[in-house]
Amino acid sequence: MTVRRDFKEPARCRPDLVIGRDELFTSAHEQLARGGSVLLHGPAGIGKSTVLRALAADYGDAARTVLRCSATESESHLPFLALADLFGLVLDEVADKLPSAQRTALESALTGRGESTLQRDGLALRLAVLSALRALAAAKPVLLVADDMQWLDSASAELLGFAARRLGDTPVQLLCAVRTEGQEYDRHLRASPPDTLAVRLNPLSPAQVSTLLDHRGYTDLPRSTVREIHRTSGGNPLFALELGRALGENPTPPRPGEPLPVPTSLRALVLSRLDMLSGEARRTLLVASAGARPTLALLHAAGRENAEAETAQAAALGLLATEPEGPAVRFAHPLISAALYAEAPAQERRAAHTALSTAASDPIERARHLALSTTGTDPQVAARLAEAATLARDRGAPSVAASLGLLAARHTPARHTAARHTAEDGGPGPDERRLEAAEDAIIAGEVDLARDIAHEVLTRATAPAERVRAWMVVIEAAGQALGDVDAVYPQVLADAGDDPVLLAQVHYQLAWRGLVVQGDFAEAREQAAHAAELAALGGDRRNELMALALQASTETLMGHPGAPATIKRALKEPQDPYVACHHNGTGMARFRWLLMSDQLPEARSTITALLREARRRGMVESEVHFQRFLAETELRSGHCGRALDLARESLRLARDSGIGLGASAMLTSLAEASGGEVSRALELAREATGRAEEDGDQMYLSRALAALGHAQSVAGDAAGAVASLRRVRELEVGLGINDPARGRWQGDFAEALVRVGEPGEAQELIDVTRAHALRLGRESILAVLDRAEALVRAAQGDREGALVRLTSVQDRFAKLGYGLEEARAAFAMARLRTRRPGPTSYDEAARLFRRCRALPWLRQVEAAGAQDSAGTAAVPEPVPAFDALEGLASMERQVAALVMEGATNREIAARLFISVKTVEATLTRVYRKLGIRSRVDIVRLAAGRHAN
């Protein structure tokens, strides 16, 4: 595939911007840092040159001599051209260091004076290139950067390969890029130094393509369009940018069911080979490009009698992928199919769709082809499409249903009345079908498409039911950013009038506004209860169940005594299958109750069934949330590895769909802190906090901050954890959340308070939380609080009592099935025992953390055990060097004692598992309490005490 070099990119494009290549970039940079060489390879347009430039800019600093060349196809026949690019500017620097014969041969080759050739001066030229590189490297290391090596003239390629294989320990590195298809890079690797790392650039993911388009200024494309760009481009960054540019320049977006417009710059990549096909073969390929899953049998049924020979001809030209087995007809790249279809005249396209409308075996495909072969409105075609949309919906393909619904609307004749149309008067009108398509798009996660449809309908709709339905789509499409649609609520209330069914929908959304925007759980509960009553009055069972589910969930989080009764009402028959498996439906309300009531096995089976059903129905938003809730269940059960895998998958789905990003980042932070990397946990928690603050989402802000506090606690930053968790406490008091099982942050907060020397505040928090946990029967929370209280007792000097309590706590966690909490209790006991005479072992804690795959915690245990063996981990409770120490808190006494021993702040932090900032803050309090100014004064006081 030949790629033109005159693609126009927006002025804002940075040549060194690398999207979606972090891991690849890091491995290549590390290889260069070790003194090795790197060969980047991959197909045309995959981003090799971008990565090459970024690596060269990052690694090729002033301490190195950087030689560059970039070959082109049109110049590849000119001998020694690449060699001239590389050595032309440094020839004078090395010429006098070369033997005469080598210098003459090299100057002749680089300047074109004389008739130097490989045949005549082969050995001299080869040795000259090797000697020149050695001479340059004697002054400072050399980095040779070569792009598009496939176009290197053969003479230069031979000379560079000869030198590369003989450089040995000479500090010369190669950073090269070559275009390859498949794994065809061996030839270039053999011409590289022996320590060369071959790095293949693979296609970008949908989320990475979206990020790339955003960075290049194509920010207004709907998410469904971005997904189509990814599909058509095959994840190729250059192709994706060209498709994005074409869409940006096209005032009319593609209609439903139509492919993306392919710009001339990309059509040129394949049209030259298409011209080599016969007319009949080209028409056969057009039918294949119009089909969803083309096969030879389908092509025969569509009237292409010589399909075998014609597809074989196309495969020989590289247009089709050869399939040794199986009947599929697959294009070598999606772009070939798109370019072929875009180039075909409209009449030929319609003819292809007409043939496929009878040849396709699937009724959904037949209906789609019928629509694309028909111009103008046609009630019968519209009815066929509506039936196909229903079938797609039942199959769990809401995205397909949305596309078919829009096609049905396009073929539905316009109505001249605002009344709702029934089957008797000709069926639904075009706007009703558009709204149904918008609702399918919401389910499929295509919120941008849904929002656009709803706004279009609102420009002309006058019937209250249609207007309220469209407003509901607008609100649903806002996701967690409900503050962005605040102006909608007065309008939709006015449109609803006094219709109880319409008002029920409005008050249901007002309940969500109360939660997310106002942060008022009591208001949300009242609105949800009112919505349930209105829906029941209007006989709308679906909306009644949704409102009851929201009321039940709100009451559960509030710790409201009416929660069990509301859940029971929500689970009464008749149930609605859609509500039962919706992420805000009755099944979710039941799951939340089970999880918060410590019924982990039943919670797991419930959420697993919900996830399975959501996937079957193609409910993307529900799938994202259910995957996250399953991860949370596994995390509480102590299955940290499994939880981390699920959480990362949930985050990937969230990034691909643009749904639930903050919530998924929050849960993945918790999973990383327990089973992955703490640095990643901190990063994700801050991302989740930022998203919640940006969206004005009060409900998830407290959860995100709790995740941040937890990650800070695991990282040893007790002071940071205290700051974050104090905000959580303030937020949840304001929200009216009284059930500590909602965020489970209180234990982390109490333990962090102990570590910063505030056991009194920790005990106060424990007492308040315990009262709520006792009232609600939250057994695991009571165990967490008892563990934290044991640490308070230890800080106050009652180690024996603390150990007795921790033993009980560990047993209770084991019975409840909270594996990670059980291991944390064992770790706390081991730490306390290091402060008593006699042998100490962290084996039990290590065993339990290993069983959970809790890697960050296991690292802490191993570090504590190693320090204990070295005699540094067992930091005894300091014997006061002077009476004033009796007035200090436990953490303050420990820090002061280590200062007396001469330990630095960093050493104190390492030995007490806290951050340097926490040490500094603790010392400030010590100075204030003792009436001194510095650590020197502590040492002096200690010395004075010993002198006595």
PDB file of N, CA and C in Angstrom, residues 392-399 443-444 577-578 580-583 606-631 642 645-654:
ATOM      1  N   ALA A 392     -33.934  -6.689  16.273  1.00  0.00           N
ATOM      2  CA  ALA A 392     -32.577  -6.374  16.729  1.00  0.00           C
ATOM      3  C   ALA A 392     -32.564  -6.085  18.228  1.00  0.00           C
ATOM      4  N   ARG A 393     -33.583  -5.396  18.689  1.00  0.00           N
ATOM      5  CA  ARG A 393     -33.694  -5.081  20.125  1.00  0.00           C
ATOM      6  C   ARG A 393     -33.820  -6.364  20.926  1.00  0.00           C
ATOM      7  N   ASP A 394     -34.648  -7.285  20.440  1.00  0.00           N
ATOM      8  CA  ASP A 394     -34.832  -8.563  21.142  1.00  0.00           C
ATOM      9  C   ASP A 394     -33.553  -9.402  21.123  1.00  0.00           C
ATOM     10  N   ARG A 395     -32.752  -9.232  20.098  1.00  0.00           N
ATOM     11  CA  ARG A 395     -31.492  -9.984  20.013  1.00  0.00           C
ATOM     12  C   ARG A 395     -30.384  -9.371  20.871  1.00  0.00           C
ATOM     13  N   GLY A 396     -30.664  -8.226  21.492  1.00  0.00           N
ATOM     14  CA  GLY A 396     -29.634  -7.578  22.289  1.00  0.00           C
ATOM     15  C   GLY A 396     -28.689  -6.736  21.461  1.00  0.00           C
ATOM     16  N   ALA A 397     -29.203  -6.122  20.388  1.00  0.00           N
ATOM     17  CA  ALA A 397     -28.385  -5.254  19.534  1.00  0.00           C
ATOM     18  C   ALA A 397     -29.054  -3.887  19.427  1.00  0.00           C
ATOM     19  N   PRO A 398     -29.081  -3.102  20.533  1.00  0.00           N
ATOM     20  CA  PRO A 398     -29.777  -1.813  20.502  1.00  0.00           C
ATOM     21  C   PRO A 398     -29.152  -0.816  19.536  1.00  0.00           C
ATOM     22  N   SER A 399     -27.846  -0.918  19.295  1.00  0.00           N
ATOM     23  CA  SER A 399     -27.223   0.001  18.345  1.00  0.00           C
ATOM     24  C   SER A 399     -27.764  -0.235  16.939  1.00  0.00           C
ATOM     25  N   ILE A 443     -29.538   3.078  25.299  1.00  0.00           N
ATOM     26  CA  ILE A 443     -29.227   1.737  25.820  1.00  0.00           C
ATOM     27  C   ILE A 443     -27.897   1.252  25.269  1.00  0.00           C
ATOM     28  N   ALA A 444     -27.621   1.571  24.002  1.00  0.00           N
ATOM     29  CA  ALA A 444     -26.380   1.129  23.355  1.00  0.00           C
ATOM     30  C   ALA A 444     -25.186   1.971  23.760  1.00  0.00           C
ATOM     31  N   PRO A 577     -39.096  -6.940  32.647  1.00  0.00           N
ATOM     32  CA  PRO A 577     -37.757  -7.482  32.369  1.00  0.00           C
ATOM     33  C   PRO A 577     -36.702  -6.405  32.159  1.00  0.00           C
ATOM     34  N   TYR A 578     -37.096  -5.289  31.524  1.00  0.00           N
ATOM     35  CA  TYR A 578     -36.134  -4.209  31.287  1.00  0.00           C
ATOM     36  C   TYR A 578     -35.694  -3.585  32.602  1.00  0.00           C
ATOM     37  N   ALA A 580     -35.851  -4.939  35.568  1.00  0.00           N
ATOM     38  CA  ALA A 580     -35.182  -5.920  36.418  1.00  0.00           C
ATOM     39  C   ALA A 580     -33.684  -5.957  36.173  1.00  0.00           C
ATOM     40  N   CYS A 581     -33.243  -5.713  34.921  1.00  0.00           N
ATOM     41  CA  CYS A 581     -31.810  -5.802  34.627  1.00  0.00           C
ATOM     42  C   CYS A 581     -31.192  -4.446  34.311  1.00  0.00           C
ATOM     43  N   HIS A 582     -31.894  -3.360  34.598  1.00  0.00           N
ATOM     44  CA  HIS A 582     -31.356  -2.020  34.387  1.00  0.00           C
ATOM     45  C   HIS A 582     -30.421  -1.666  35.543  1.00  0.00           C
ATOM     46  N   HIS A 583     -29.389  -0.865  35.271  1.00  0.00           N
ATOM     47  CA  HIS A 583     -28.422  -0.546  36.321  1.00  0.00           C
ATOM     48  C   HIS A 583     -29.003   0.333  37.424  1.00  0.00           C
ATOM     49  N   THR A 606     -26.176 -12.557  42.305  1.00  0.00           N
ATOM     50  CA  THR A 606     -27.154 -11.589  41.781  1.00  0.00           C
ATOM     51  C   THR A 606     -26.533 -10.693  40.723  1.00  0.00           C
ATOM     52  N   ILE A 607     -25.368 -10.119  41.022  1.00  0.00           N
ATOM     53  CA  ILE A 607     -24.762  -9.186  40.069  1.00  0.00           C
ATOM     54  C   ILE A 607     -24.237  -9.925  38.844  1.00  0.00           C
ATOM     55  N   THR A 608     -23.811 -11.177  39.005  1.00  0.00           N
ATOM     56  CA  THR A 608     -23.361 -11.962  37.848  1.00  0.00           C
ATOM     57  C   THR A 608     -24.518 -12.202  36.885  1.00  0.00           C
ATOM     58  N   ALA A 609     -25.700 -12.526  37.438  1.00  0.00           N
ATOM     59  CA  ALA A 609     -26.876 -12.739  36.591  1.00  0.00           C
ATOM     60  C   ALA A 609     -27.285 -11.444  35.892  1.00  0.00           C
ATOM     61  N   LEU A 610     -27.208 -10.318  36.607  1.00  0.00           N
ATOM     62  CA  LEU A 610     -27.555  -9.033  36.002  1.00  0.00           C
ATOM     63  C   LEU A 610     -26.589  -8.683  34.870  1.00  0.00           C
ATOM     64  N   LEU A 611     -25.302  -8.930  35.087  1.00  0.00           N
ATOM     65  CA  LEU A 611     -24.308  -8.635  34.058  1.00  0.00           C
ATOM     66  C   LEU A 611     -24.551  -9.495  32.822  1.00  0.00           C
ATOM     67  N   ARG A 612     -24.861 -10.757  33.028  1.00  0.00           N
ATOM     68  CA  ARG A 612     -25.112 -11.658  31.902  1.00  0.00           C
ATOM     69  C   ARG A 612     -26.310 -11.164  31.084  1.00  0.00           C
ATOM     70  N   GLU A 613     -27.373 -10.767  31.761  1.00  0.00           N
ATOM     71  CA  GLU A 613     -28.569 -10.312  31.053  1.00  0.00           C
ATOM     72  C   GLU A 613     -28.324  -8.984  30.334  1.00  0.00           C
ATOM     73  N   ALA A 614     -27.578  -8.081  30.972  1.00  0.00           N
ATOM     74  CA  ALA A 614     -27.274  -6.800  30.323  1.00  0.00           C
ATOM     75  C   ALA A 614     -26.476  -7.014  29.046  1.00  0.00           C
ATOM     76  N   ARG A 615     -25.529  -7.936  29.088  1.00  0.00           N
ATOM     77  CA  ARG A 615     -24.755  -8.242  27.879  1.00  0.00           C
ATOM     78  C   ARG A 615     -25.641  -8.848  26.803  1.00  0.00           C
ATOM     79  N   ARG A 616     -26.545  -9.733  27.208  1.00  0.00           N
ATOM     80  CA  ARG A 616     -27.432 -10.362  26.237  1.00  0.00           C
ATOM     81  C   ARG A 616     -28.296  -9.327  25.538  1.00  0.00           C
ATOM     82  N   ARG A 617     -28.719  -8.311  26.283  1.00  0.00           N
ATOM     83  CA  ARG A 617     -29.594  -7.286  25.718  1.00  0.00           C
ATOM     84  C   ARG A 617     -28.812  -6.144  25.060  1.00  0.00           C
ATOM     85  N   GLY A 618     -27.490  -6.160  25.152  1.00  0.00           N
ATOM     86  CA  GLY A 618     -26.702  -5.082  24.562  1.00  0.00           C
ATOM     87  C   GLY A 618     -26.825  -3.775  25.304  1.00  0.00           C
ATOM     88  N   MET A 619     -27.094  -3.824  26.616  1.00  0.00           N
ATOM     89  CA  MET A 619     -27.262  -2.622  27.433  1.00  0.00           C
ATOM     90  C   MET A 619     -25.873  -2.177  27.906  1.00  0.00           C
ATOM     91  N   VAL A 620     -25.242  -1.311  27.126  1.00  0.00           N
ATOM     92  CA  VAL A 620     -23.843  -0.965  27.349  1.00  0.00           C
ATOM     93  C   VAL A 620     -23.641  -0.271  28.689  1.00  0.00           C
ATOM     94  N   GLU A 621     -24.479   0.711  28.994  1.00  0.00           N
ATOM     95  CA  GLU A 621     -24.310   1.444  30.252  1.00  0.00           C
ATOM     96  C   GLU A 621     -24.474   0.514  31.445  1.00  0.00           C
ATOM     97  N   SER A 622     -25.468  -0.357  31.395  1.00  0.00           N
ATOM     98  CA  SER A 622     -25.669  -1.306  32.485  1.00  0.00           C
ATOM     99  C   SER A 622     -24.492  -2.268  32.580  1.00  0.00           C
ATOM    100  N   GLU A 623     -23.953  -2.680  31.447  1.00  0.00           N
ATOM    101  CA  GLU A 623     -22.803  -3.582  31.477  1.00  0.00           C
ATOM    102  C   GLU A 623     -21.610  -2.934  32.172  1.00  0.00           C
ATOM    103  N   VAL A 624     -21.356  -1.655  31.858  1.00  0.00           N
ATOM    104  CA  VAL A 624     -20.238  -0.947  32.496  1.00  0.00           C
ATOM    105  C   VAL A 624     -20.405  -0.953  34.013  1.00  0.00           C
ATOM    106  N   HIS A 625     -21.605  -0.611  34.475  1.00  0.00           N
ATOM    107  CA  HIS A 625     -21.838  -0.519  35.920  1.00  0.00           C
ATOM    108  C   HIS A 625     -21.826  -1.895  36.579  1.00  0.00           C
ATOM    109  N   PHE A 626     -22.463  -2.883  35.959  1.00  0.00           N
ATOM    110  CA  PHE A 626     -22.507  -4.215  36.577  1.00  0.00           C
ATOM    111  C   PHE A 626     -21.117  -4.840  36.648  1.00  0.00           C
ATOM    112  N   GLN A 627     -20.294  -4.587  35.624  1.00  0.00           N
ATOM    113  CA  GLN A 627     -18.918  -5.088  35.672  1.00  0.00           C
ATOM    114  C   GLN A 627     -18.193  -4.467  36.870  1.00  0.00           C
ATOM    115  N   ARG A 628     -18.445  -3.188  37.088  1.00  0.00           N
ATOM    116  CA  ARG A 628     -17.806  -2.500  38.213  1.00  0.00           C
ATOM    117  C   ARG A 628     -18.304  -3.052  39.543  1.00  0.00           C
ATOM    118  N   PHE A 629     -19.607  -3.294  39.651  1.00  0.00           N
ATOM    119  CA  PHE A 629     -20.150  -3.803  40.914  1.00  0.00           C
ATOM    120  C   PHE A 629     -19.687  -5.238  41.188  1.00  0.00           C
ATOM    121  N   LEU A 630     -19.519  -6.028  40.127  1.00  0.00           N
ATOM    122  CA  LEU A 630     -18.967  -7.369  40.330  1.00  0.00           C
ATOM    123  C   LEU A 630     -17.534  -7.272  40.840  1.00  0.00           C
ATOM    124  N   ALA A 631     -16.776  -6.321  40.297  1.00  0.00           N
ATOM    125  CA  ALA A 631     -15.404  -6.108  40.780  1.00  0.00           C
ATOM    126  C   ALA A 631     -15.409  -5.716  42.247  1.00  0.00           C
ATOM    127  N   ARG A 642      -8.773 -11.030  40.815  1.00  0.00           N
ATOM    128  CA  ARG A 642      -9.994 -11.089  40.006  1.00  0.00           C
ATOM    129  C   ARG A 642     -10.669  -9.718  39.969  1.00  0.00           C
ATOM    130  N   ASP A 645      -8.797  -7.387  37.545  1.00  0.00           N
ATOM    131  CA  ASP A 645      -9.089  -7.676  36.135  1.00  0.00           C
ATOM    132  C   ASP A 645     -10.461  -7.124  35.736  1.00  0.00           C
ATOM    133  N   LEU A 646     -11.456  -7.356  36.580  1.00  0.00           N
ATOM    134  CA  LEU A 646     -12.814  -6.876  36.287  1.00  0.00           C
ATOM    135  C   LEU A 646     -12.862  -5.350  36.271  1.00  0.00           C
ATOM    136  N   ALA A 647     -12.195  -4.728  37.226  1.00  0.00           N
ATOM    137  CA  ALA A 647     -12.219  -3.268  37.307  1.00  0.00           C
ATOM    138  C   ALA A 647     -11.542  -2.647  36.092  1.00  0.00           C
ATOM    139  N   ARG A 648     -10.419  -3.206  35.684  1.00  0.00           N
ATOM    140  CA  ARG A 648      -9.735  -2.666  34.499  1.00  0.00           C
ATOM    141  C   ARG A 648     -10.590  -2.831  33.248  1.00  0.00           C
ATOM    142  N   GLU A 649     -11.298  -3.963  33.142  1.00  0.00           N
ATOM    143  CA  GLU A 649     -12.181  -4.154  31.998  1.00  0.00           C
ATOM    144  C   GLU A 649     -13.336  -3.163  32.032  1.00  0.00           C
ATOM    145  N   SER A 650     -13.878  -2.922  33.228  1.00  0.00           N
ATOM    146  CA  SER A 650     -14.948  -1.930  33.367  1.00  0.00           C
ATOM    147  C   SER A 650     -14.461  -0.553  32.945  1.00  0.00           C
ATOM    148  N   LEU A 651     -13.241  -0.200  33.342  1.00  0.00           N
ATOM    149  CA  LEU A 651     -12.694   1.112  32.974  1.00  0.00           C
ATOM    150  C   LEU A 651     -12.471   1.190  31.468  1.00  0.00           C
ATOM    151  N   ARG A 652     -12.012   0.091  30.871  1.00  0.00           N
ATOM    152  CA  ARG A 652     -11.831   0.089  29.419  1.00  0.00           C
ATOM    153  C   ARG A 652     -13.159   0.296  28.702  1.00  0.00           C
ATOM    154  N   LEU A 653     -14.187  -0.417  29.158  1.00  0.00           N
ATOM    155  CA  LEU A 653     -15.519  -0.234  28.573  1.00  0.00           C
ATOM    156  C   LEU A 653     -16.010   1.194  28.758  1.00  0.00           C
ATOM    157  N   ALA A 654     -15.754   1.749  29.951  1.00  0.00           N
ATOM    158  CA  ALA A 654     -16.194   3.116  30.231  1.00  0.00           C
ATOM    159  C   ALA A 654     -15.490   4.110  29.308  1.00  0.00           C
TER     160      ALA A 654
END
